[in-house]
Structures are given as structure tokens and as C-alpha cells.
């Protein structure tokens, strides 16, 4: 391992040199089934022909021009995203934290425009919104914040899935301008927001003139079996952050807004050099096209259900399995003890998985899984979980 990389990651001792579909190959030629998808990024799996072609064609035409000029691909992508989501306008950036950073800036400006001098954004316990200073402040994890103080002011934290706590903040803090929340907490351990909560939160935001801002960086672009997680609840947010699956591996983020929120930014208030460049937008357009033409929303829904059903059956009655939950291709298997070492055990068995929140196995496979991949994943994960719980008990 090079001494010249900053020491920010505890990397696994493996490097992948090739991918195809739901599989990756390492330097020795060994094949692995991918249930991580580059952390919920590679929605189309690896080397998807349409994505590869779109990137190659765009690279040969023009890669980057900057936002000093019109970018036709960016306009096309904005139109497409708004048609799919019901939002009105899009700001493009390059990552999830930047999409949330844009949302936070938008909310603050929205507040200032209303005469609120110290705008407050309500955020959740166990939330994950990124690693920039504003987004790590919004993140509900001391581990991620520690050492980076002073954090930003202007955030109020409440427990996830607790409307009373939000009502309580509303009574005592008249400077609230927005609520920022994940529809399913990813890093926080696959914690699912009931659709009824989101509907009530929508009403609460309307009653107070707050922006409902959804961080759909992980849940968006088909991950939960619908284009966006909020579509399970039948509400529409005022602001939505996207990234991960949007470019299916090419870095791109987006902050979408609707109604009054869509009119907050004006020339000079926000920007990004790379944001929405032709290459990234071509990749995102190809991703959306492939999800649609290959019926991947339905596939994500059905394969996700099959994975959960398979795991529930295989792990029924196994002591130490606390919960098996998820929506679409966003699946958590919660154990009663820390299980980080299972990542290596699964890799040795030829399957790539992830563990988050210490004791939750997170499965976020590419949306293209077939029946064979579901079967291998269920068999391998249930095997290693059973063996692990037997040994550790
Ligand atoms: C991954 C993630 C982010 C951060 O995205 P980056 O591209 O790493 O900045 C933000 N919010 C959620 C919900 C995420 O899953």
C-alpha cells in the first residue's frame, strides 16, 4: 500500500481490476458477487454497455466546458429528473455532501429572505449527510464530528421517527426554516421511516412554512424500488439531494427544489466548477434510460423482496439475529453484537458485503441482480451469519 495516500480509510486487502454485471474480479482473477455496489453507487452493476458507450461517446465529443456556458446535456438531465420527481429546478454538483451542502445553503437563504436572521434546520439522530463541515454538523454521529469542532450553529437535533420531538422544537424555536431527513437511514443502519410519518411531516412543514428537505443520496434513483424513496409515501419534498446512484459510478450530485424553494438561488449565490459537466450528465442520462428500459425499478423491488424473504427463511429462529429489514435493494440484517469481521468472512467466500452502525449487515446490490445472484447472496450471508453467531455465543 502506498505511503503517499492520506490515512483516511481502513481499506480491505483486495483490489478489483475488472467488473461485469453484478461481479468483480481481483488481481488474481478471483470473482466476487458484488452486494456493495461501490456503496450504493453502481446501480447498473459494472461495465454496463449503454453506460460505457454513453461515457465514451461524450468523452470523444466534449468532457467539460464549465457553467460559464449552456450545457445541453445538463438541461436535458434537469428536465428528466424534474419529470420523474415532480420537482421544478436542479442544481448540479459532484457528490452527496455537496448536494446536501446546497440544500443547507438554500434553506438558510430561504430563511434570510423571510427575515429570519439565525435560521435553524432540524436534523435527526443517527443521520448521515456527509463529511464537509456543514454536513458533518448535520450528521448525527459524534464519531464523525469529533475533532472537527467548532461545528456550525443553526441545527437542532431530534430522534428519528419522532414527530412529537419536532413539534416540541417548533414551539420553542421560531427560527426553524427546514427539516432535513433521510427516507431510509443508510449509514445509520437501514432505519426505515414509516410512510405515515413522512405524510405527517409534510403537513407539519406546510403549517409552519418550513422546507421539507429529503436526503435521497442513497435512497434515490431506484434503490428502494421507486425512482425516489419519497414516492412510497405519496408526498413531494421541497428540496431533495441526490448523488450515489445518479451517475452509476461517474461522480455527480444534484440538489432539486420545488415551488418557492426553486426560486431561492439567483446568479452568484451558489456554484460549482465541475457540477453538471457534459460527461457526468451523459452518464446520468444513460443511467436513467437503462433503469427505465430494463425495468430496473420493478427488478429492485422484486429482487429486494426475494433477498429479504430468503434471509428470513434461512435465518428463522437463529438466536442473535435481531431484525431483517429493508426497502427494495436497500437491506439490513441487524445482529445483537458487532459484526464488522463478517465483511472479510464474506469476501473469503466470494461475496462483497458491508457492515454499518457496528452490528448491521448492509446489502445494497446493483439493481440488475437476477435470480442466481439472489440465491448466492442469500446462501452466503445466511451461512456466515449462522456460523458467526454459533461461534461467538
Ligand atoms: C453517502 C451519503 C452522503 C454523502 O455522499 P458523498 O458523495 O460521500 O459526499 C450523504 N447522505 C447520504 C444519505 C449518503 O448515503
mmCIF file of C-alpha atoms and ligand atoms in Angstrom:
data_model
loop_
_atom_site.group_PDB
_atom_site.id
_atom_site.type_symbol
_atom_site.label_atom_id
_atom_site.label_comp_id
_atom_site.label_asym_id
_atom_site.label_seq_id
_atom_site.Cartn_x
_atom_site.Cartn_y
_atom_site.Cartn_z
ATOM 1 C CA UNK A 1 0.000 0.000 0.000
ATOM 2 C CA UNK A 2 1.416 3.388 -0.971
ATOM 3 C CA UNK A 3 2.687 5.541 1.888
ATOM 4 C CA UNK A 4 1.546 8.546 -0.054
ATOM 5 C CA UNK A 5 -2.179 8.172 0.430
ATOM 6 C CA UNK A 6 -3.703 10.108 3.326
ATOM 7 C CA UNK A 7 -4.599 7.750 6.083
ATOM 8 C CA UNK A 8 -8.379 8.204 5.902
ATOM 9 C CA UNK A 9 -9.603 4.670 5.147
ATOM 10 C CA UNK A 10 -9.258 1.212 6.683
ATOM 11 C CA UNK A 11 -9.077 -0.473 3.293
ATOM 12 C CA UNK A 12 -9.657 -4.176 2.709
ATOM 13 C CA UNK A 13 -6.653 -6.018 1.264
ATOM 14 C CA UNK A 14 -8.088 -6.545 -2.191
ATOM 15 C CA UNK A 15 -8.113 -4.571 -5.458
ATOM 16 C CA UNK A 16 -10.558 -5.089 -8.270
ATOM 17 C CA UNK A 17 -9.327 -4.753 -11.809
ATOM 18 C CA UNK A 18 -12.427 -5.659 -13.810
ATOM 19 C CA UNK A 19 -16.173 -5.858 -13.448
ATOM 20 C CA UNK A 20 -19.122 -7.141 -15.403
ATOM 21 C CA UNK A 21 -22.740 -7.076 -14.315
ATOM 22 C CA UNK A 22 -23.032 -7.971 -10.638
ATOM 23 C CA UNK A 23 -19.466 -9.368 -10.463
ATOM 24 C CA UNK A 24 -15.955 -8.017 -9.832
ATOM 25 C CA UNK A 25 -12.600 -9.716 -10.449
ATOM 26 C CA UNK A 26 -9.482 -9.122 -8.348
ATOM 27 C CA UNK A 27 -5.841 -9.065 -9.481
ATOM 28 C CA UNK A 28 -5.514 -12.827 -9.135
ATOM 29 C CA UNK A 29 -8.550 -13.456 -11.352
ATOM 30 C CA UNK A 30 -10.864 -14.401 -8.499
ATOM 31 C CA UNK A 31 -14.528 -13.499 -8.998
ATOM 32 C CA UNK A 32 -16.764 -11.873 -6.358
ATOM 33 C CA UNK A 33 -20.503 -11.258 -6.241
ATOM 34 C CA UNK A 34 -20.985 -7.564 -5.507
ATOM 35 C CA UNK A 35 -23.610 -6.666 -2.883
ATOM 36 C CA UNK A 36 -21.971 -3.322 -2.052
ATOM 37 C CA UNK A 37 -22.087 -1.669 -5.497
ATOM 38 C CA UNK A 38 -19.414 0.868 -4.568
ATOM 39 C CA UNK A 39 -21.576 1.880 -1.579
ATOM 40 C CA UNK A 40 -24.943 2.035 -3.351
ATOM 41 C CA UNK A 41 -23.418 3.734 -6.396
ATOM 42 C CA UNK A 42 -23.150 1.177 -9.220
ATOM 43 C CA UNK A 43 -26.882 0.910 -9.862
ATOM 44 C CA UNK A 44 -26.288 -0.757 -13.242
ATOM 45 C CA UNK A 45 -23.569 -3.067 -11.963
ATOM 46 C CA UNK A 46 -20.222 -2.979 -13.755
ATOM 47 C CA UNK A 47 -19.362 -2.270 -17.392
ATOM 48 C CA UNK A 48 -22.974 -1.792 -18.433
ATOM 49 C CA UNK A 49 -22.707 -1.453 -22.252
ATOM 50 C CA UNK A 50 -25.087 1.524 -22.525
ATOM 51 C CA UNK A 51 -23.300 3.420 -19.768
ATOM 52 C CA UNK A 52 -19.866 2.627 -21.202
ATOM 53 C CA UNK A 53 -20.954 3.789 -24.650
ATOM 54 C CA UNK A 54 -22.568 6.991 -23.378
ATOM 55 C CA UNK A 55 -19.388 7.903 -21.461
ATOM 56 C CA UNK A 56 -17.111 7.066 -24.399
ATOM 57 C CA UNK A 57 -19.236 8.993 -26.908
ATOM 58 C CA UNK A 58 -19.474 12.046 -24.658
ATOM 59 C CA UNK A 59 -15.751 11.963 -23.867
ATOM 60 C CA UNK A 60 -14.989 11.952 -27.564
ATOM 61 C CA UNK A 61 -17.333 14.921 -28.139
ATOM 62 C CA UNK A 62 -16.613 17.201 -25.153
ATOM 63 C CA UNK A 63 -15.919 16.360 -21.480
ATOM 64 C CA UNK A 64 -16.098 19.693 -19.714
ATOM 65 C CA UNK A 65 -16.946 23.256 -20.612
ATOM 66 C CA UNK A 66 -17.901 24.870 -17.216
ATOM 67 C CA UNK A 67 -21.070 26.604 -16.165
ATOM 68 C CA UNK A 68 -19.975 29.808 -17.882
ATOM 69 C CA UNK A 69 -21.889 28.409 -20.865
ATOM 70 C CA UNK A 70 -25.057 26.497 -21.557
ATOM 71 C CA UNK A 71 -24.627 22.744 -21.153
ATOM 72 C CA UNK A 72 -27.251 20.914 -23.261
ATOM 73 C CA UNK A 73 -26.730 17.576 -21.505
ATOM 74 C CA UNK A 74 -27.272 19.287 -18.137
ATOM 75 C CA UNK A 75 -30.519 20.869 -19.347
ATOM 76 C CA UNK A 76 -31.691 17.501 -20.649
ATOM 77 C CA UNK A 77 -30.866 15.801 -17.349
ATOM 78 C CA UNK A 78 -32.595 18.518 -15.296
ATOM 79 C CA UNK A 79 -35.748 18.156 -17.419
ATOM 80 C CA UNK A 80 -35.655 14.393 -16.981
ATOM 81 C CA UNK A 81 -35.116 14.495 -13.205
ATOM 82 C CA UNK A 82 -37.906 17.028 -12.732
ATOM 83 C CA UNK A 83 -40.303 14.941 -14.839
ATOM 84 C CA UNK A 84 -39.507 11.860 -12.743
ATOM 85 C CA UNK A 85 -39.698 13.592 -9.362
ATOM 86 C CA UNK A 86 -42.207 16.436 -9.665
ATOM 87 C CA UNK A 87 -39.526 18.942 -8.672
ATOM 88 C CA UNK A 88 -39.026 22.237 -10.571
ATOM 89 C CA UNK A 89 -35.318 23.058 -10.724
ATOM 90 C CA UNK A 90 -31.963 21.307 -10.282
ATOM 91 C CA UNK A 91 -28.516 22.459 -9.153
ATOM 92 C CA UNK A 92 -25.780 20.020 -10.165
ATOM 93 C CA UNK A 93 -22.691 19.242 -8.108
ATOM 94 C CA UNK A 94 -20.356 16.265 -7.775
ATOM 95 C CA UNK A 95 -21.189 14.329 -4.610
ATOM 96 C CA UNK A 96 -23.718 13.671 -1.882
ATOM 97 C CA UNK A 97 -22.251 16.061 0.660
ATOM 98 C CA UNK A 98 -22.256 18.829 -1.909
ATOM 99 C CA UNK A 99 -25.910 18.151 -2.735
ATOM 100 C CA UNK A 100 -26.748 18.465 0.972
ATOM 101 C CA UNK A 101 -24.484 21.485 1.326
ATOM 102 C CA UNK A 102 -26.524 23.140 -1.455
ATOM 103 C CA UNK A 103 -29.748 22.209 0.370
ATOM 104 C CA UNK A 104 -28.441 23.702 3.622
ATOM 105 C CA UNK A 105 -27.376 26.925 1.903
ATOM 106 C CA UNK A 106 -30.715 27.089 0.101
ATOM 107 C CA UNK A 107 -32.606 26.710 3.405
ATOM 108 C CA UNK A 108 -30.540 29.414 5.089
ATOM 109 C CA UNK A 109 -31.059 31.833 2.202
ATOM 110 C CA UNK A 110 -34.779 30.996 2.189
ATOM 111 C CA UNK A 111 -34.843 31.909 5.897
ATOM 112 C CA UNK A 112 -32.909 35.139 5.455
ATOM 113 C CA UNK A 113 -35.234 36.138 2.621
ATOM 114 C CA UNK A 114 -38.105 35.739 5.113
ATOM 115 C CA UNK A 115 -36.301 37.906 7.685
ATOM 116 C CA UNK A 116 -35.131 35.018 9.892
ATOM 117 C CA UNK A 117 -31.631 36.095 10.904
ATOM 118 C CA UNK A 118 -30.396 32.872 12.508
ATOM 119 C CA UNK A 119 -32.137 30.121 10.532
ATOM 120 C CA UNK A 120 -32.311 26.681 12.122
ATOM 121 C CA UNK A 121 -32.524 23.333 10.329
ATOM 122 C CA UNK A 122 -33.986 20.351 12.185
ATOM 123 C CA UNK A 123 -31.863 17.200 11.717
ATOM 124 C CA UNK A 124 -32.088 13.631 13.005
ATOM 125 C CA UNK A 125 -30.199 11.391 15.394
ATOM 126 C CA UNK A 126 -28.124 8.747 13.527
ATOM 127 C CA UNK A 127 -28.423 10.794 10.329
ATOM 128 C CA UNK A 128 -25.620 10.767 7.766
ATOM 129 C CA UNK A 129 -25.309 13.700 5.389
ATOM 130 C CA UNK A 130 -21.605 13.795 4.514
ATOM 131 C CA UNK A 131 -18.158 14.945 5.639
ATOM 132 C CA UNK A 132 -17.979 18.659 4.830
ATOM 133 C CA UNK A 133 -18.244 20.921 7.863
ATOM 134 C CA UNK A 134 -21.922 21.744 7.359
ATOM 135 C CA UNK A 135 -22.918 18.181 6.510
ATOM 136 C CA UNK A 136 -20.919 16.592 9.329
ATOM 137 C CA UNK A 137 -22.626 19.037 11.672
ATOM 138 C CA UNK A 138 -25.984 17.849 10.286
ATOM 139 C CA UNK A 139 -24.819 14.227 10.674
ATOM 140 C CA UNK A 140 -25.953 12.568 13.914
ATOM 141 C CA UNK A 141 -22.753 10.800 14.866
ATOM 142 C CA UNK A 142 -20.214 12.047 17.381
ATOM 143 C CA UNK A 143 -17.564 9.800 15.828
ATOM 144 C CA UNK A 144 -17.803 11.727 12.559
ATOM 145 C CA UNK A 145 -17.817 15.134 14.278
ATOM 146 C CA UNK A 146 -15.154 14.579 16.946
ATOM 147 C CA UNK A 147 -12.040 16.660 16.428
ATOM 148 C CA UNK A 148 -13.601 18.987 13.887
ATOM 149 C CA UNK A 149 -15.118 21.471 16.292
ATOM 150 C CA UNK A 150 -16.190 24.205 16.201
ATOM 151 C CA UNK A 151 -19.211 22.768 14.416
ATOM 152 C CA UNK A 152 -21.688 25.055 12.690
ATOM 153 C CA UNK A 153 -24.569 26.646 14.538
ATOM 154 C CA UNK A 154 -28.096 26.615 13.173
ATOM 155 C CA UNK A 155 -29.036 22.948 13.617
ATOM 156 C CA UNK A 156 -31.477 21.352 16.087
ATOM 157 C CA UNK A 157 -31.393 17.578 16.531
ATOM 158 C CA UNK A 158 -34.349 15.294 17.237
ATOM 159 C CA UNK A 159 -34.766 11.496 17.384
ATOM 160 C CA UNK A 160 -35.545 9.737 14.059
ATOM 161 C CA UNK A 161 -39.227 8.880 13.562
ATOM 162 C CA UNK A 162 -40.464 11.107 16.425
ATOM 163 C CA UNK A 163 -42.920 13.806 15.316
ATOM 164 C CA UNK A 164 -43.590 14.967 18.884
ATOM 165 C CA UNK A 165 -39.945 15.949 19.200
ATOM 166 C CA UNK A 166 -40.273 18.087 16.068
ATOM 167 C CA UNK A 167 -43.462 19.713 17.372
ATOM 168 C CA UNK A 168 -41.604 20.461 20.596
ATOM 169 C CA UNK A 169 -38.793 22.226 18.706
ATOM 170 C CA UNK A 170 -41.422 24.176 16.726
ATOM 171 C CA UNK A 171 -42.895 25.534 19.956
ATOM 172 C CA UNK A 172 -39.585 26.718 21.365
ATOM 173 C CA UNK A 173 -37.640 27.770 18.301
ATOM 174 C CA UNK A 174 -39.265 30.281 15.968
ATOM 175 C CA UNK A 175 -36.253 30.379 13.656
ATOM 176 C CA UNK A 176 -36.755 26.916 12.113
ATOM 177 C CA UNK A 177 -36.664 27.058 8.304
ATOM 178 C CA UNK A 178 -36.360 23.414 7.248
ATOM 179 C CA UNK A 179 -36.259 19.743 8.217
ATOM 180 C CA UNK A 180 -33.504 17.602 6.670
ATOM 181 C CA UNK A 181 -34.090 13.848 6.807
ATOM 182 C CA UNK A 182 -33.276 10.546 5.069
ATOM 183 C CA UNK A 183 -36.248 8.426 3.979
ATOM 184 C CA UNK A 184 -34.232 5.353 4.969
ATOM 185 C CA UNK A 185 -31.138 5.996 7.051
ATOM 186 C CA UNK A 186 -28.306 4.181 5.268
ATOM 187 C CA UNK A 187 -25.121 4.671 7.287
ATOM 188 C CA UNK A 188 -27.302 4.835 10.410
ATOM 189 C CA UNK A 189 -28.229 1.140 9.993
ATOM 190 C CA UNK A 190 -31.082 0.851 7.421
ATOM 191 C CA UNK A 191 -33.642 2.612 9.614
ATOM 192 C CA UNK A 192 -36.888 2.983 7.695
ATOM 193 C CA UNK A 193 -39.198 5.963 8.049
ATOM 194 C CA UNK A 194 -42.856 4.825 8.015
ATOM 195 C CA UNK A 195 -44.719 6.451 5.063
ATOM 196 C CA UNK A 196 -47.281 7.858 7.530
ATOM 197 C CA UNK A 197 -44.524 9.765 9.330
ATOM 198 C CA UNK A 198 -43.461 11.444 6.105
ATOM 199 C CA UNK A 199 -47.062 12.428 5.301
ATOM 200 C CA UNK A 200 -47.432 13.982 8.772
ATOM 201 C CA UNK A 201 -44.061 15.703 8.500
ATOM 202 C CA UNK A 202 -45.175 17.177 5.156
ATOM 203 C CA UNK A 203 -48.251 18.671 6.910
ATOM 204 C CA UNK A 204 -46.139 19.995 9.768
ATOM 205 C CA UNK A 205 -43.739 21.678 7.339
ATOM 206 C CA UNK A 206 -46.642 23.237 5.413
ATOM 207 C CA UNK A 207 -48.250 24.507 8.617
ATOM 208 C CA UNK A 208 -45.017 26.245 9.694
ATOM 209 C CA UNK A 209 -43.689 27.350 6.312
ATOM 210 C CA UNK A 210 -40.653 25.046 6.656
ATOM 211 C CA UNK A 211 -38.917 23.332 3.764
ATOM 212 C CA UNK A 212 -39.130 19.535 3.761
ATOM 213 C CA UNK A 213 -35.646 18.536 2.585
ATOM 214 C CA UNK A 214 -35.006 14.879 1.841
ATOM 215 C CA UNK A 215 -31.510 13.468 1.659
ATOM 216 C CA UNK A 216 -32.086 10.843 -1.036
ATOM 217 C CA UNK A 217 -28.393 10.496 -1.825
ATOM 218 C CA UNK A 218 -28.598 6.770 -1.030
ATOM 219 C CA UNK A 219 -32.333 6.045 -1.451
ATOM 220 C CA UNK A 220 -32.777 7.885 -4.768
ATOM 221 C CA UNK A 221 -32.503 6.575 -8.351
ATOM 222 C CA UNK A 222 -34.319 3.295 -7.923
ATOM 223 C CA UNK A 223 -32.546 1.992 -4.843
ATOM 224 C CA UNK A 224 -35.797 1.378 -2.937
ATOM 225 C CA UNK A 225 -37.771 0.121 -5.952
ATOM 226 C CA UNK A 226 -39.218 3.525 -6.862
ATOM 227 C CA UNK A 227 -37.336 6.368 -8.515
ATOM 228 C CA UNK A 228 -37.200 8.176 -5.179
ATOM 229 C CA UNK A 229 -37.857 6.992 -1.642
ATOM 230 C CA UNK A 230 -40.497 9.667 -1.018
ATOM 231 C CA UNK A 231 -42.707 8.073 -3.682
ATOM 232 C CA UNK A 232 -43.569 5.291 -1.206
ATOM 233 C CA UNK A 233 -45.246 7.934 0.968
ATOM 234 C CA UNK A 234 -47.135 9.860 -1.701
ATOM 235 C CA UNK A 235 -45.686 13.217 -0.671
ATOM 236 C CA UNK A 236 -43.326 15.527 -2.527
ATOM 237 C CA UNK A 237 -40.471 17.335 -0.751
ATOM 238 C CA UNK A 238 -39.466 20.967 -1.268
ATOM 239 C CA UNK A 239 -35.807 20.063 -1.622
ATOM 240 C CA UNK A 240 -34.099 16.757 -2.446
ATOM 241 C CA UNK A 241 -30.441 15.776 -2.521
ATOM 242 C CA UNK A 242 -29.241 13.077 -4.937
ATOM 243 C CA UNK A 243 -25.851 11.585 -5.762
ATOM 244 C CA UNK A 244 -24.642 7.966 -5.370
ATOM 245 C CA UNK A 245 -26.672 6.028 -7.987
ATOM 246 C CA UNK A 246 -27.294 9.031 -10.242
ATOM 247 C CA UNK A 247 -24.204 8.558 -12.422
ATOM 248 C CA UNK A 248 -23.926 4.806 -11.711
ATOM 249 C CA UNK A 249 -20.243 5.337 -10.851
ATOM 250 C CA UNK A 250 -19.425 8.640 -12.513
ATOM 251 C CA UNK A 251 -19.374 11.336 -9.802
ATOM 252 C CA UNK A 252 -22.423 13.590 -9.941
ATOM 253 C CA UNK A 253 -24.717 15.080 -7.321
ATOM 254 C CA UNK A 254 -27.884 17.118 -7.577
ATOM 255 C CA UNK A 255 -29.973 19.361 -5.361
ATOM 256 C CA UNK A 256 -33.561 19.578 -6.620
ATOM 257 C CA UNK A 257 -36.108 22.109 -5.425
ATOM 258 C CA UNK A 258 -39.786 22.812 -5.948
ATOM 259 C CA UNK A 259 -42.081 25.835 -5.674
ATOM 260 C CA UNK A 260 -40.727 28.790 -3.711
ATOM 261 C CA UNK A 261 -37.599 26.810 -2.816
ATOM 262 C CA UNK A 262 -36.744 26.525 -6.507
ATOM 263 C CA UNK A 263 -36.536 30.318 -6.806
ATOM 264 C CA UNK A 264 -34.174 30.924 -3.874
ATOM 265 C CA UNK A 265 -30.813 30.709 -5.650
ATOM 266 C CA UNK A 266 -30.021 33.525 -8.063
ATOM 267 C CA UNK A 267 -26.856 34.119 -10.142
ATOM 268 C CA UNK A 268 -23.841 34.294 -7.846
ATOM 269 C CA UNK A 269 -25.442 32.703 -4.772
ATOM 270 C CA UNK A 270 -24.069 29.203 -5.384
ATOM 271 C CA UNK A 271 -21.914 27.407 -7.897
ATOM 272 C CA UNK A 272 -19.596 24.560 -8.822
ATOM 273 C CA UNK A 273 -16.817 24.360 -11.402
ATOM 274 C CA UNK A 274 -17.388 20.723 -12.316
ATOM 275 C CA UNK A 275 -21.082 20.495 -11.385
ATOM 276 C CA UNK A 276 -23.215 19.012 -14.154
ATOM 277 C CA UNK A 277 -20.465 18.765 -16.743
ATOM 278 C CA UNK A 278 -21.270 17.050 -20.055
ATOM 279 C CA UNK A 279 -19.510 13.784 -19.160
ATOM 280 C CA UNK A 280 -21.255 13.337 -15.794
ATOM 281 C CA UNK A 281 -24.634 14.318 -17.249
ATOM 282 C CA UNK A 282 -24.256 11.896 -20.160
ATOM 283 C CA UNK A 283 -23.575 9.116 -17.638
ATOM 284 C CA UNK A 284 -26.608 10.093 -15.570
ATOM 285 C CA UNK A 285 -28.870 10.266 -18.626
ATOM 286 C CA UNK A 286 -27.721 6.796 -19.693
ATOM 287 C CA UNK A 287 -28.324 5.525 -16.158
ATOM 288 C CA UNK A 288 -31.900 6.821 -16.083
ATOM 289 C CA UNK A 289 -32.517 5.456 -19.572
ATOM 290 C CA UNK A 290 -31.245 1.996 -18.640
ATOM 291 C CA UNK A 291 -33.251 1.884 -15.399
ATOM 292 C CA UNK A 292 -36.372 2.669 -17.380
ATOM 293 C CA UNK A 293 -35.847 0.481 -20.451
ATOM 294 C CA UNK A 294 -34.663 -2.521 -18.421
ATOM 295 C CA UNK A 295 -37.445 -2.251 -15.866
ATOM 296 C CA UNK A 296 -34.960 -1.980 -13.013
ATOM 297 C CA UNK A 297 -37.365 -0.316 -10.563
ATOM 298 C CA UNK A 298 -39.563 -3.393 -10.645
ATOM 299 C CA UNK A 299 -36.481 -5.615 -10.564
ATOM 300 C CA UNK A 300 -35.108 -3.808 -7.486
ATOM 301 C CA UNK A 301 -38.444 -4.196 -5.743
ATOM 302 C CA UNK A 302 -38.834 -7.910 -6.537
ATOM 303 C CA UNK A 303 -35.194 -8.966 -6.039
ATOM 304 C CA UNK A 304 -35.039 -6.999 -2.807
ATOM 305 C CA UNK A 305 -38.156 -8.720 -1.528
ATOM 306 C CA UNK A 306 -36.711 -12.091 -2.573
ATOM 307 C CA UNK A 307 -33.454 -11.402 -0.715
ATOM 308 C CA UNK A 308 -35.324 -10.451 2.459
ATOM 309 C CA UNK A 309 -37.689 -13.426 2.194
ATOM 310 C CA UNK A 310 -34.756 -15.785 1.575
ATOM 311 C CA UNK A 311 -32.786 -14.443 4.523
ATOM 312 C CA UNK A 312 -35.842 -14.569 6.806
ATOM 313 C CA UNK A 313 -36.426 -18.191 5.908
ATOM 314 C CA UNK A 314 -32.776 -19.221 6.185
ATOM 315 C CA UNK A 315 -32.248 -17.373 9.465
ATOM 316 C CA UNK A 316 -35.618 -18.124 11.096
ATOM 317 C CA UNK A 317 -35.166 -18.854 14.785
ATOM 318 C CA UNK A 318 -31.412 -18.171 14.731
ATOM 319 C CA UNK A 319 -30.532 -16.620 18.066
ATOM 320 C CA UNK A 320 -28.711 -13.314 17.670
ATOM 321 C CA UNK A 321 -30.492 -12.123 14.535
ATOM 322 C CA UNK A 322 -32.408 -9.069 15.752
ATOM 323 C CA UNK A 323 -34.096 -7.941 12.536
ATOM 324 C CA UNK A 324 -34.083 -8.339 8.758
ATOM 325 C CA UNK A 325 -35.465 -5.220 7.103
ATOM 326 C CA UNK A 326 -35.265 -3.022 4.058
ATOM 327 C CA UNK A 327 -36.984 -1.477 1.071
ATOM 328 C CA UNK A 328 -36.109 -2.597 -2.455
ATOM 329 C CA UNK A 329 -32.364 -3.121 -2.814
ATOM 330 C CA UNK A 330 -31.512 -1.469 0.498
ATOM 331 C CA UNK A 331 -31.357 -4.260 3.041
ATOM 332 C CA UNK A 332 -30.205 -4.509 6.654
ATOM 333 C CA UNK A 333 -29.584 -7.599 8.766
ATOM 334 C CA UNK A 334 -29.217 -6.461 12.357
ATOM 335 C CA UNK A 335 -27.393 -8.747 14.775
ATOM 336 C CA UNK A 336 -27.246 -8.481 18.554
ATOM 337 C CA UNK A 337 -23.480 -7.911 18.508
ATOM 338 C CA UNK A 338 -20.805 -6.083 16.479
ATOM 339 C CA UNK A 339 -20.141 -7.966 13.242
ATOM 340 C CA UNK A 340 -17.583 -5.959 11.250
ATOM 341 C CA UNK A 341 -15.416 -9.056 10.800
ATOM 342 C CA UNK A 342 -18.147 -10.633 8.644
ATOM 343 C CA UNK A 343 -17.063 -8.384 5.774
ATOM 344 C CA UNK A 344 -13.802 -10.346 5.494
ATOM 345 C CA UNK A 345 -15.520 -13.696 6.039
ATOM 346 C CA UNK A 346 -17.973 -12.967 3.209
ATOM 347 C CA UNK A 347 -15.159 -11.761 0.938
ATOM 348 C CA UNK A 348 -13.271 -15.016 1.530
ATOM 349 C CA UNK A 349 -16.480 -16.752 0.453
ATOM 350 C CA UNK A 350 -16.581 -14.644 -2.724
ATOM 351 C CA UNK A 351 -19.265 -12.121 -1.764
ATOM 352 C CA UNK A 352 -18.794 -8.400 -1.073
ATOM 353 C CA UNK A 353 -20.948 -7.054 1.767
ATOM 354 C CA UNK A 354 -20.776 -4.062 4.065
ATOM 355 C CA UNK A 355 -21.388 -3.578 7.792
ATOM 356 C CA UNK A 356 -22.639 -0.266 9.121
ATOM 357 C CA UNK A 357 -23.600 1.032 12.538
ATOM 358 C CA UNK A 358 -21.415 -1.729 14.067
ATOM 359 C CA UNK A 359 -23.971 -4.519 14.018
ATOM 360 C CA UNK A 360 -25.987 -4.133 10.816
ATOM 361 C CA UNK A 361 -25.030 -6.038 7.666
ATOM 362 C CA UNK A 362 -25.891 -3.675 4.827
ATOM 363 C CA UNK A 363 -26.701 -5.113 1.411
ATOM 364 C CA UNK A 364 -27.051 -2.540 -1.385
ATOM 365 C CA UNK A 365 -26.568 -4.633 -4.549
ATOM 366 C CA UNK A 366 -26.698 -3.315 -8.099
ATOM 367 C CA UNK A 367 -30.318 -3.048 -9.287
ATOM 368 C CA UNK A 368 -29.627 -5.580 -12.070
ATOM 369 C CA UNK A 369 -29.485 -8.719 -9.886
ATOM 370 C CA UNK A 370 -31.072 -11.865 -11.312
ATOM 371 C CA UNK A 371 -32.376 -14.963 -9.535
ATOM 372 C CA UNK A 372 -28.903 -16.588 -9.453
ATOM 373 C CA UNK A 373 -27.369 -13.596 -7.665
ATOM 374 C CA UNK A 374 -30.220 -13.509 -5.141
ATOM 375 C CA UNK A 375 -29.678 -17.186 -4.412
ATOM 376 C CA UNK A 376 -25.901 -16.883 -3.955
ATOM 377 C CA UNK A 377 -26.244 -13.809 -1.742
ATOM 378 C CA UNK A 378 -28.899 -15.362 0.492
ATOM 379 C CA UNK A 379 -26.999 -18.640 0.840
ATOM 380 C CA UNK A 380 -23.656 -16.984 1.616
ATOM 381 C CA UNK A 381 -24.940 -14.330 4.009
ATOM 382 C CA UNK A 382 -27.172 -16.723 5.943
ATOM 383 C CA UNK A 383 -24.294 -19.232 6.182
ATOM 384 C CA UNK A 384 -21.737 -16.795 7.523
ATOM 385 C CA UNK A 385 -24.255 -15.241 9.933
ATOM 386 C CA UNK A 386 -25.245 -18.648 11.323
ATOM 387 C CA UNK A 387 -21.624 -19.731 11.764
ATOM 388 C CA UNK A 388 -20.634 -16.416 13.312
ATOM 389 C CA UNK A 389 -23.446 -16.404 15.843
ATOM 390 C CA UNK A 390 -22.715 -20.013 16.751
ATOM 391 C CA UNK A 391 -19.017 -19.316 17.388
ATOM 392 C CA UNK A 392 -19.441 -16.012 19.161
ATOM 393 C CA UNK A 393 -22.170 -17.218 21.529
HETATM 394 C C1 LIG B 1 -23.228 8.702 1.008
HETATM 395 C C2 LIG B 1 -24.190 9.671 1.570
HETATM 396 C C3 LIG B 1 -23.879 11.046 1.657
HETATM 397 C C4 LIG B 1 -22.521 11.592 1.295
HETATM 398 O O1 LIG B 1 -22.216 11.430 -0.038
HETATM 399 P P1 LIG B 1 -20.723 11.730 -0.558
HETATM 400 O O2 LIG B 1 -20.836 11.559 -2.040
HETATM 401 O O3 LIG B 1 -19.824 10.741 0.094
HETATM 402 O O4 LIG B 1 -20.392 13.121 -0.169
HETATM 403 C C5 LIG B 1 -24.860 11.889 2.125
HETATM 404 N N1 LIG B 1 -26.061 11.438 2.506
HETATM 405 C C6 LIG B 1 -26.396 10.148 2.439
HETATM 406 C C7 LIG B 1 -27.759 9.714 2.850
HETATM 407 C C8 LIG B 1 -25.473 9.210 1.984
HETATM 408 O O5 LIG B 1 -25.785 7.915 1.956
#
